[in-house]
PDB file of N, CA and C in Angstrom:
ATOM      1  N   MET A   1      14.082 -25.604  -4.904  1.00  0.00           N
ATOM      2  CA  MET A   1      13.712 -24.947  -4.091  1.00  0.00           C
ATOM      3  C   MET A   1      14.831 -25.072  -2.721  1.00  0.00           C
ATOM      4  N   VAL A   2      15.094 -26.016  -2.272  1.00  0.00           N
ATOM      5  CA  VAL A   2      16.043 -26.621  -1.208  1.00  0.00           C
ATOM      6  C   VAL A   2      17.493 -26.122  -1.354  1.00  0.00           C
ATOM      7  N   VAL A   3      17.945 -26.046  -2.443  1.00  0.00           N
ATOM      8  CA  VAL A   3      19.039 -25.627  -2.803  1.00  0.00           C
ATOM      9  C   VAL A   3      18.950 -23.958  -2.876  1.00  0.00           C
ATOM     10  N   ALA A   4      18.091 -23.192  -3.111  1.00  0.00           N
ATOM     11  CA  ALA A   4      18.101 -21.930  -2.780  1.00  0.00           C
ATOM     12  C   ALA A   4      17.812 -21.395  -1.506  1.00  0.00           C
ATOM     13  N   ILE A   5      17.095 -22.109  -0.667  1.00  0.00           N
ATOM     14  CA  ILE A   5      17.012 -21.805   0.552  1.00  0.00           C
ATOM     15  C   ILE A   5      18.300 -21.942   1.459  1.00  0.00           C
ATOM     16  N   ALA A   6      19.154 -23.108   1.075  1.00  0.00           N
ATOM     17  CA  ALA A   6      20.313 -23.656   1.726  1.00  0.00           C
ATOM     18  C   ALA A   6      21.250 -22.347   1.473  1.00  0.00           C
ATOM     19  N   GLU A   7      21.056 -21.847   0.041  1.00  0.00           N
ATOM     20  CA  GLU A   7      22.232 -21.046  -0.614  1.00  0.00           C
ATOM     21  C   GLU A   7      21.909 -19.901   0.193  1.00  0.00           C
ATOM     22  N   ALA A   8      20.850 -19.434   0.639  1.00  0.00           N
ATOM     23  CA  ALA A   8      20.306 -17.995   1.417  1.00  0.00           C
ATOM     24  C   ALA A   8      20.998 -18.344   2.829  1.00  0.00           C
ATOM     25  N   ILE A   9      20.907 -19.303   3.281  1.00  0.00           N
ATOM     26  CA  ILE A   9      21.429 -19.380   4.758  1.00  0.00           C
ATOM     27  C   ILE A   9      22.969 -19.449   4.634  1.00  0.00           C
ATOM     28  N   ILE A  10      23.715 -20.508   3.853  1.00  0.00           N
ATOM     29  CA  ILE A  10      25.050 -20.517   3.683  1.00  0.00           C
ATOM     30  C   ILE A  10      25.627 -20.259   2.308  1.00  0.00           C
ATOM     31  N   PRO A  11      25.649 -18.912   2.051  1.00  0.00           N
ATOM     32  CA  PRO A  11      25.973 -18.540   0.634  1.00  0.00           C
ATOM     33  C   PRO A  11      27.362 -18.946  -0.020  1.00  0.00           C
ATOM     34  N   THR A  12      27.624 -18.927  -1.243  1.00  0.00           N
ATOM     35  CA  THR A  12      28.937 -19.052  -1.815  1.00  0.00           C
ATOM     36  C   THR A  12      29.530 -17.810  -1.617  1.00  0.00           C
ATOM     37  N   THR A  13      30.737 -17.665  -0.900  1.00  0.00           N
ATOM     38  CA  THR A  13      31.449 -16.762  -0.998  1.00  0.00           C
ATOM     39  C   THR A  13      33.105 -17.120  -1.697  1.00  0.00           C
ATOM     40  N   GLU A  14      33.996 -16.614  -0.740  1.00  0.00           N
ATOM     41  CA  GLU A  14      35.396 -16.973  -1.191  1.00  0.00           C
ATOM     42  C   GLU A  14      35.340 -18.748  -0.779  1.00  0.00           C
ATOM     43  N   THR A  15      34.582 -18.844   0.166  1.00  0.00           N
ATOM     44  CA  THR A  15      34.666 -20.435   0.572  1.00  0.00           C
ATOM     45  C   THR A  15      33.111 -21.152   0.129  1.00  0.00           C
ATOM     46  N   PRO A  16      32.944 -22.310  -0.639  1.00  0.00           N
ATOM     47  CA  PRO A  16      31.870 -23.141  -0.966  1.00  0.00           C
ATOM     48  C   PRO A  16      30.756 -22.694   0.049  1.00  0.00           C
ATOM     49  N   GLY A  17      29.351 -22.708  -0.959  1.00  0.00           N
ATOM     50  CA  GLY A  17      28.438 -22.443  -0.066  1.00  0.00           C
ATOM     51  C   GLY A  17      27.337 -23.917   0.240  1.00  0.00           C
ATOM     52  N   ALA A  18      26.424 -24.013   0.260  1.00  0.00           N
ATOM     53  CA  ALA A  18      25.632 -24.883   0.543  1.00  0.00           C
ATOM     54  C   ALA A  18      25.119 -25.607  -0.696  1.00  0.00           C
ATOM     55  N   LYS A  19      25.120 -24.823  -1.671  1.00  0.00           N
ATOM     56  CA  LYS A  19      25.228 -25.607  -3.186  1.00  0.00           C
ATOM     57  C   LYS A  19      26.358 -26.355  -3.612  1.00  0.00           C
ATOM     58  N   ASP A  20      27.502 -25.659  -3.386  1.00  0.00           N
ATOM     59  CA  ASP A  20      28.695 -26.544  -3.438  1.00  0.00           C
ATOM     60  C   ASP A  20      28.679 -27.832  -2.675  1.00  0.00           C
ATOM     61  N   ALA A  21      27.871 -27.524  -1.627  1.00  0.00           N
ATOM     62  CA  ALA A  21      28.272 -28.850  -0.591  1.00  0.00           C
ATOM     63  C   ALA A  21      27.150 -29.798  -0.530  1.00  0.00           C
ATOM     64  N   GLN A  22      26.184 -29.623  -1.981  1.00  0.00           N
ATOM     65  CA  GLN A  22      25.122 -30.608  -2.214  1.00  0.00           C
ATOM     66  C   GLN A  22      24.474 -30.928  -1.143  1.00  0.00           C
ATOM     67  N   VAL A  23      24.022 -29.721  -0.377  1.00  0.00           N
ATOM     68  CA  VAL A  23      23.255 -29.929   0.608  1.00  0.00           C
ATOM     69  C   VAL A  23      21.711 -30.343   0.609  1.00  0.00           C
ATOM     70  N   ASP A  24      21.399 -30.183  -0.806  1.00  0.00           N
ATOM     71  CA  ASP A  24      20.160 -30.982  -1.326  1.00  0.00           C
ATOM     72  C   ASP A  24      20.155 -31.983  -1.122  1.00  0.00           C
ATOM     73  N   GLN A  25      21.072 -32.812  -1.480  1.00  0.00           N
ATOM     74  CA  GLN A  25      21.238 -34.312  -1.714  1.00  0.00           C
ATOM     75  C   GLN A  25      21.066 -34.791  -0.063  1.00  0.00           C
ATOM     76  N   LEU A  26      21.732 -34.005   1.044  1.00  0.00           N
ATOM     77  CA  LEU A  26      21.636 -34.609   2.054  1.00  0.00           C
ATOM     78  C   LEU A  26      20.265 -34.354   2.540  1.00  0.00           C
ATOM     79  N   VAL A  27      19.672 -33.273   2.248  1.00  0.00           N
ATOM     80  CA  VAL A  27      17.855 -33.117   2.472  1.00  0.00           C
ATOM     81  C   VAL A  27      17.180 -34.229   1.758  1.00  0.00           C
ATOM     82  N   ASP A  28      17.297 -34.747   0.550  1.00  0.00           N
ATOM     83  CA  ASP A  28      16.672 -35.670  -0.208  1.00  0.00           C
ATOM     84  C   ASP A  28      17.072 -36.864   0.917  1.00  0.00           C
ATOM     85  N   ILE A  29      18.091 -37.453   1.233  1.00  0.00           N
ATOM     86  CA  ILE A  29      18.226 -38.588   2.031  1.00  0.00           C
ATOM     87  C   ILE A  29      17.510 -38.535   3.414  1.00  0.00           C
ATOM     88  N   MET A  30      17.947 -37.396   3.900  1.00  0.00           N
ATOM     89  CA  MET A  30      16.920 -37.200   5.366  1.00  0.00           C
ATOM     90  C   MET A  30      15.463 -37.691   5.267  1.00  0.00           C
ATOM     91  N   LEU A  31      14.997 -36.834   4.128  1.00  0.00           N
ATOM     92  CA  LEU A  31      13.599 -37.064   3.898  1.00  0.00           C
ATOM     93  C   LEU A  31      13.056 -38.482   3.822  1.00  0.00           C
ATOM     94  N   SER A  32      13.859 -38.928   2.547  1.00  0.00           N
ATOM     95  CA  SER A  32      13.215 -40.596   2.304  1.00  0.00           C
ATOM     96  C   SER A  32      13.817 -41.812   3.178  1.00  0.00           C
ATOM     97  N   ASP A  33      15.096 -40.998   4.064  1.00  0.00           N
ATOM     98  CA  ASP A  33      15.402 -42.627   4.681  1.00  0.00           C
ATOM     99  C   ASP A  33      15.664 -42.373   6.122  1.00  0.00           C
ATOM    100  N   HIS A  34      15.382 -41.132   6.554  1.00  0.00           N
ATOM    101  CA  HIS A  34      15.457 -41.049   8.253  1.00  0.00           C
ATOM    102  C   HIS A  34      14.488 -40.481   9.007  1.00  0.00           C
ATOM    103  N   LEU A  35      13.605 -39.322   8.267  1.00  0.00           N
ATOM    104  CA  LEU A  35      12.675 -38.698   9.250  1.00  0.00           C
ATOM    105  C   LEU A  35      11.318 -39.658   9.020  1.00  0.00           C
ATOM    106  N   SER A  36      10.963 -39.103  10.186  1.00  0.00           N
ATOM    107  CA  SER A  36       9.642 -39.947  10.377  1.00  0.00           C
ATOM    108  C   SER A  36       8.342 -39.074   9.507  1.00  0.00           C
ATOM    109  N   ALA A  37       7.068 -39.944   9.294  1.00  0.00           N
ATOM    110  CA  ALA A  37       6.376 -39.331   8.197  1.00  0.00           C
ATOM    111  C   ALA A  37       5.784 -38.248   8.728  1.00  0.00           C
ATOM    112  N   GLU A  38       5.657 -38.008  10.109  1.00  0.00           N
ATOM    113  CA  GLU A  38       5.333 -36.804  10.637  1.00  0.00           C
ATOM    114  C   GLU A  38       6.219 -35.450  10.349  1.00  0.00           C
ATOM    115  N   ASP A  39       7.600 -35.725  10.951  1.00  0.00           N
ATOM    116  CA  ASP A  39       8.694 -34.678  10.300  1.00  0.00           C
ATOM    117  C   ASP A  39       8.607 -34.284   8.995  1.00  0.00           C
ATOM    118  N   LYS A  40       8.604 -35.595   8.071  1.00  0.00           N
ATOM    119  CA  LYS A  40       8.594 -35.239   6.480  1.00  0.00           C
ATOM    120  C   LYS A  40       7.662 -34.110   6.280  1.00  0.00           C
ATOM    121  N   GLN A  41       6.304 -34.432   7.028  1.00  0.00           N
ATOM    122  CA  GLN A  41       5.098 -33.486   6.735  1.00  0.00           C
ATOM    123  C   GLN A  41       5.299 -32.126   6.989  1.00  0.00           C
ATOM    124  N   ARG A  42       5.880 -31.744   8.105  1.00  0.00           N
ATOM    125  CA  ARG A  42       6.282 -30.489   8.541  1.00  0.00           C
ATOM    126  C   ARG A  42       7.130 -29.901   7.790  1.00  0.00           C
ATOM    127  N   PHE A  43       8.198 -30.602   7.634  1.00  0.00           N
ATOM    128  CA  PHE A  43       9.316 -30.101   6.255  1.00  0.00           C
ATOM    129  C   PHE A  43       8.355 -29.604   5.003  1.00  0.00           C
ATOM    130  N   LEU A  44       7.715 -30.422   4.519  1.00  0.00           N
ATOM    131  CA  LEU A  44       7.035 -30.360   3.296  1.00  0.00           C
ATOM    132  C   LEU A  44       6.345 -28.838   3.422  1.00  0.00           C
ATOM    133  N   ALA A  45       5.254 -29.032   4.483  1.00  0.00           N
ATOM    134  CA  ALA A  45       4.612 -27.988   4.770  1.00  0.00           C
ATOM    135  C   ALA A  45       5.262 -26.366   4.764  1.00  0.00           C
ATOM    136  N   GLY A  46       6.188 -26.640   5.484  1.00  0.00           N
ATOM    137  CA  GLY A  46       7.254 -25.508   5.479  1.00  0.00           C
ATOM    138  C   GLY A  46       7.580 -25.009   4.056  1.00  0.00           C
ATOM    139  N   LEU A  47       7.908 -25.764   3.105  1.00  0.00           N
ATOM    140  CA  LEU A  47       8.325 -25.273   1.885  1.00  0.00           C
ATOM    141  C   LEU A  47       6.785 -24.706   1.323  1.00  0.00           C
ATOM    142  N   THR A  48       5.869 -25.173   1.296  1.00  0.00           N
ATOM    143  CA  THR A  48       4.351 -24.679   0.929  1.00  0.00           C
ATOM    144  C   THR A  48       4.360 -23.331   1.502  1.00  0.00           C
ATOM    145  N   ARG A  49       4.825 -23.222   2.583  1.00  0.00           N
ATOM    146  CA  ARG A  49       4.340 -21.790   3.287  1.00  0.00           C
ATOM    147  C   ARG A  49       5.573 -20.729   2.596  1.00  0.00           C
ATOM    148  N   LEU A  50       6.612 -21.366   2.582  1.00  0.00           N
ATOM    149  CA  LEU A  50       7.550 -20.302   1.942  1.00  0.00           C
ATOM    150  C   LEU A  50       7.294 -20.054   0.520  1.00  0.00           C
ATOM    151  N   GLU A  51       6.860 -20.736  -0.180  1.00  0.00           N
ATOM    152  CA  GLU A  51       6.517 -20.741  -1.622  1.00  0.00           C
ATOM    153  C   GLU A  51       5.227 -19.525  -1.320  1.00  0.00           C
ATOM    154  N   ALA A  52       4.494 -19.944  -0.655  1.00  0.00           N
ATOM    155  CA  ALA A  52       3.081 -18.995  -0.341  1.00  0.00           C
ATOM    156  C   ALA A  52       3.319 -17.763   0.010  1.00  0.00           C
ATOM    157  N   ARG A  53       4.574 -17.317   0.994  1.00  0.00           N
ATOM    158  CA  ARG A  53       4.734 -15.974   1.176  1.00  0.00           C
ATOM    159  C   ARG A  53       5.426 -15.521  -0.124  1.00  0.00           C
ATOM    160  N   ALA A  54       6.404 -16.179  -0.248  1.00  0.00           N
ATOM    161  CA  ALA A  54       6.932 -15.759  -1.755  1.00  0.00           C
ATOM    162  C   ALA A  54       5.877 -15.130  -2.873  1.00  0.00           C
ATOM    163  N   ARG A  55       4.734 -15.895  -2.916  1.00  0.00           N
ATOM    164  CA  ARG A  55       4.143 -15.356  -4.227  1.00  0.00           C
ATOM    165  C   ARG A  55       2.985 -14.365  -3.336  1.00  0.00           C
ATOM    166  N   ARG A  56       3.033 -14.076  -2.419  1.00  0.00           N
ATOM    167  CA  ARG A  56       2.149 -13.148  -1.363  1.00  0.00           C
ATOM    168  C   ARG A  56       3.094 -12.282  -1.548  1.00  0.00           C
ATOM    169  N   THR A  57       4.297 -12.033  -1.266  1.00  0.00           N
ATOM    170  CA  THR A  57       4.773 -10.693  -1.161  1.00  0.00           C
ATOM    171  C   THR A  57       5.761 -10.320  -2.393  1.00  0.00           C
ATOM    172  N   HIS A  58       5.693 -11.078  -3.287  1.00  0.00           N
ATOM    173  CA  HIS A  58       6.608 -10.788  -4.517  1.00  0.00           C
ATOM    174  C   HIS A  58       5.924 -11.179  -5.931  1.00  0.00           C
ATOM    175  N   GLN A  59       4.749 -11.715  -5.857  1.00  0.00           N
ATOM    176  CA  GLN A  59       3.835 -12.422  -6.875  1.00  0.00           C
ATOM    177  C   GLN A  59       4.644 -13.048  -7.764  1.00  0.00           C
ATOM    178  N   LYS A  60       5.651 -14.055  -7.180  1.00  0.00           N
ATOM    179  CA  LYS A  60       6.010 -14.774  -7.986  1.00  0.00           C
ATOM    180  C   LYS A  60       6.925 -15.800  -6.867  1.00  0.00           C
ATOM    181  N   GLY A  61       7.049 -17.059  -7.861  1.00  0.00           N
ATOM    182  CA  GLY A  61       7.546 -18.405  -6.907  1.00  0.00           C
ATOM    183  C   GLY A  61       8.775 -17.980  -6.358  1.00  0.00           C
ATOM    184  N   PHE A  62       9.149 -18.558  -5.259  1.00  0.00           N
ATOM    185  CA  PHE A  62      10.561 -18.532  -4.463  1.00  0.00           C
ATOM    186  C   PHE A  62      11.747 -18.629  -5.465  1.00  0.00           C
ATOM    187  N   GLY A  63      11.647 -19.624  -6.535  1.00  0.00           N
ATOM    188  CA  GLY A  63      12.521 -19.789  -7.173  1.00  0.00           C
ATOM    189  C   GLY A  63      12.950 -18.857  -8.334  1.00  0.00           C
ATOM    190  N   GLU A  64      12.049 -18.042  -8.710  1.00  0.00           N
ATOM    191  CA  GLU A  64      12.045 -16.557  -9.444  1.00  0.00           C
ATOM    192  C   GLU A  64      12.681 -15.638  -8.682  1.00  0.00           C
ATOM    193  N   LEU A  65      12.795 -15.875  -7.452  1.00  0.00           N
ATOM    194  CA  LEU A  65      13.262 -14.271  -6.926  1.00  0.00           C
ATOM    195  C   LEU A  65      14.547 -14.107  -7.257  1.00  0.00           C
ATOM    196  N   THR A  66      15.078 -12.869  -7.010  1.00  0.00           N
ATOM    197  CA  THR A  66      16.667 -12.788  -6.990  1.00  0.00           C
ATOM    198  C   THR A  66      17.361 -13.815  -5.888  1.00  0.00           C
ATOM    199  N   PRO A  67      18.214 -13.717  -5.715  1.00  0.00           N
ATOM    200  CA  PRO A  67      19.249 -14.348  -4.466  1.00  0.00           C
ATOM    201  C   PRO A  67      19.088 -13.436  -3.370  1.00  0.00           C
ATOM    202  N   ALA A  68      19.059 -12.092  -3.397  1.00  0.00           N
ATOM    203  CA  ALA A  68      18.525 -11.275  -2.566  1.00  0.00           C
ATOM    204  C   ALA A  68      17.310 -11.120  -2.152  1.00  0.00           C
ATOM    205  N   GLU A  69      16.209 -11.205  -2.832  1.00  0.00           N
ATOM    206  CA  GLU A  69      15.205 -11.371  -2.319  1.00  0.00           C
ATOM    207  C   GLU A  69      14.705 -12.811  -1.646  1.00  0.00           C
ATOM    208  N   GLN A  70      15.457 -13.714  -1.899  1.00  0.00           N
ATOM    209  CA  GLN A  70      15.463 -15.028  -1.331  1.00  0.00           C
ATOM    210  C   GLN A  70      15.922 -15.146   0.031  1.00  0.00           C
ATOM    211  N   ALA A  71      16.986 -14.442   0.145  1.00  0.00           N
ATOM    212  CA  ALA A  71      17.619 -14.638   1.619  1.00  0.00           C
ATOM    213  C   ALA A  71      16.919 -13.319   2.225  1.00  0.00           C
ATOM    214  N   ALA A  72      16.192 -12.342   1.765  1.00  0.00           N
ATOM    215  CA  ALA A  72      15.250 -11.317   3.180  1.00  0.00           C
ATOM    216  C   ALA A  72      14.277 -12.461   3.414  1.00  0.00           C
ATOM    217  N   ILE A  73      13.504 -13.258   2.373  1.00  0.00           N
ATOM    218  CA  ILE A  73      12.648 -13.934   2.943  1.00  0.00           C
ATOM    219  C   ILE A  73      13.005 -15.179   4.047  1.00  0.00           C
ATOM    220  N   VAL A  74      14.347 -15.784   3.712  1.00  0.00           N
ATOM    221  CA  VAL A  74      14.641 -16.678   4.763  1.00  0.00           C
ATOM    222  C   VAL A  74      14.802 -16.009   5.761  1.00  0.00           C
ATOM    223  N   GLY A  75      15.727 -14.958   6.088  1.00  0.00           N
ATOM    224  CA  GLY A  75      15.978 -14.344   6.846  1.00  0.00           C
ATOM    225  C   GLY A  75      14.792 -13.544   7.697  1.00  0.00           C
ATOM    226  N   GLU A  76      13.800 -13.089   7.291  1.00  0.00           N
ATOM    227  CA  GLU A  76      12.572 -12.921   8.023  1.00  0.00           C
ATOM    228  C   GLU A  76      11.910 -14.122   8.692  1.00  0.00           C
ATOM    229  N   LEU A  77      11.905 -15.207   8.011  1.00  0.00           N
ATOM    230  CA  LEU A  77      11.413 -16.306   8.585  1.00  0.00           C
ATOM    231  C   LEU A  77      12.098 -16.895   9.884  1.00  0.00           C
ATOM    232  N   ASP A  78      13.459 -16.659   9.659  1.00  0.00           N
ATOM    233  CA  ASP A  78      14.048 -16.905  11.013  1.00  0.00           C
ATOM    234  C   ASP A  78      14.098 -16.171  12.037  1.00  0.00           C
ATOM    235  N   ARG A  79      13.953 -14.771  11.689  1.00  0.00           N
ATOM    236  CA  ARG A  79      13.669 -14.151  12.691  1.00  0.00           C
ATOM    237  C   ARG A  79      12.281 -14.486  13.432  1.00  0.00           C
ATOM    238  N   LEU A  80      11.248 -14.454  12.819  1.00  0.00           N
ATOM    239  CA  LEU A  80      10.202 -14.805  13.298  1.00  0.00           C
ATOM    240  C   LEU A  80      10.040 -16.423  13.847  1.00  0.00           C
ATOM    241  N   ALA A  81      10.539 -17.097  13.737  1.00  0.00           N
ATOM    242  CA  ALA A  81      10.895 -18.341  14.511  1.00  0.00           C
ATOM    243  C   ALA A  81      11.534 -18.173  15.539  1.00  0.00           C
ATOM    244  N   PHE A  82      12.428 -17.482  15.496  1.00  0.00           N
ATOM    245  CA  PHE A  82      13.378 -16.868  16.973  1.00  0.00           C
ATOM    246  C   PHE A  82      12.246 -16.310  17.777  1.00  0.00           C
ATOM    247  N   GLN A  83      11.777 -15.195  17.446  1.00  0.00           N
ATOM    248  CA  GLN A  83      10.857 -14.580  18.309  1.00  0.00           C
ATOM    249  C   GLN A  83       9.628 -15.686  18.829  1.00  0.00           C
ATOM    250  N   GLU A  84       9.251 -16.542  18.084  1.00  0.00           N
ATOM    251  CA  GLU A  84       8.343 -17.455  18.466  1.00  0.00           C
ATOM    252  C   GLU A  84       8.720 -18.554  19.661  1.00  0.00           C
ATOM    253  N   GLU A  85      10.292 -18.795  19.224  1.00  0.00           N
ATOM    254  CA  GLU A  85      10.737 -19.533  20.546  1.00  0.00           C
ATOM    255  C   GLU A  85      10.991 -18.944  21.692  1.00  0.00           C
ATOM    256  N   THR A  86      11.472 -17.654  21.544  1.00  0.00           N
ATOM    257  CA  THR A  86      11.666 -16.649  22.919  1.00  0.00           C
ATOM    258  C   THR A  86      10.362 -16.543  23.526  1.00  0.00           C
ATOM    259  N   VAL A  87       9.207 -15.836  22.835  1.00  0.00           N
ATOM    260  CA  VAL A  87       8.064 -16.335  23.490  1.00  0.00           C
ATOM    261  C   VAL A  87       7.755 -17.336  24.470  1.00  0.00           C
ATOM    262  N   VAL A  88       7.705 -18.579  23.501  1.00  0.00           N
ATOM    263  CA  VAL A  88       7.343 -19.797  24.480  1.00  0.00           C
ATOM    264  C   VAL A  88       8.137 -20.098  25.531  1.00  0.00           C
ATOM    265  N   ALA A  89       9.617 -19.671  25.219  1.00  0.00           N
ATOM    266  CA  ALA A  89      10.526 -20.062  26.479  1.00  0.00           C
ATOM    267  C   ALA A  89      10.185 -19.186  27.581  1.00  0.00           C
ATOM    268  N   GLU A  90       9.719 -17.989  27.435  1.00  0.00           N
ATOM    269  CA  GLU A  90       9.396 -17.177  28.302  1.00  0.00           C
ATOM    270  C   GLU A  90       8.152 -17.139  29.057  1.00  0.00           C
ATOM    271  N   LYS A  91       7.270 -18.126  28.674  1.00  0.00           N
ATOM    272  CA  LYS A  91       5.724 -18.206  29.107  1.00  0.00           C
ATOM    273  C   LYS A  91       6.124 -18.922  30.706  1.00  0.00           C
ATOM    274  N   PRO A  92       5.407 -18.261  31.612  1.00  0.00           N
ATOM    275  CA  PRO A  92       5.582 -18.840  32.825  1.00  0.00           C
ATOM    276  C   PRO A  92       4.770 -20.266  32.918  1.00  0.00           C
ATOM    277  N   PRO A  93       5.398 -21.068  34.057  1.00  0.00           N
ATOM    278  CA  PRO A  93       4.735 -22.213  33.955  1.00  0.00           C
ATOM    279  C   PRO A  93       3.386 -22.432  34.130  1.00  0.00           C
ATOM    280  N   GLY A  94       2.522 -23.282  33.511  1.00  0.00           N
ATOM    281  CA  GLY A  94       0.721 -23.057  33.382  1.00  0.00           C
ATOM    282  C   GLY A  94       0.369 -21.781  32.539  1.00  0.00           C
ATOM    283  N   ALA A  95       1.195 -21.001  32.473  1.00  0.00           N
ATOM    284  CA  ALA A  95       0.539 -19.948  31.532  1.00  0.00           C
ATOM    285  C   ALA A  95      -0.192 -20.438  30.362  1.00  0.00           C
TER     286      ALA A  95
END
């Protein structure tokens, strides 16, 4: 799933994409050697939520979706995360 997510973010075009750069191996190293237990749990929970969203919206797992469907879900989550960050940043102090 990590390869598909990374490839949706950095697709292979006329230049190498995330899969070609073996981003999944970097993520594995980060999870096993560098992230705190809390950050690792947050990352894995995010994967679980992504899988649930794919099943809810497409009735199949993220890995079973077409690259276009995967990119659409990743893009939607990116937009939602950006909106949440903007709302938090715009809250007045003490709100």
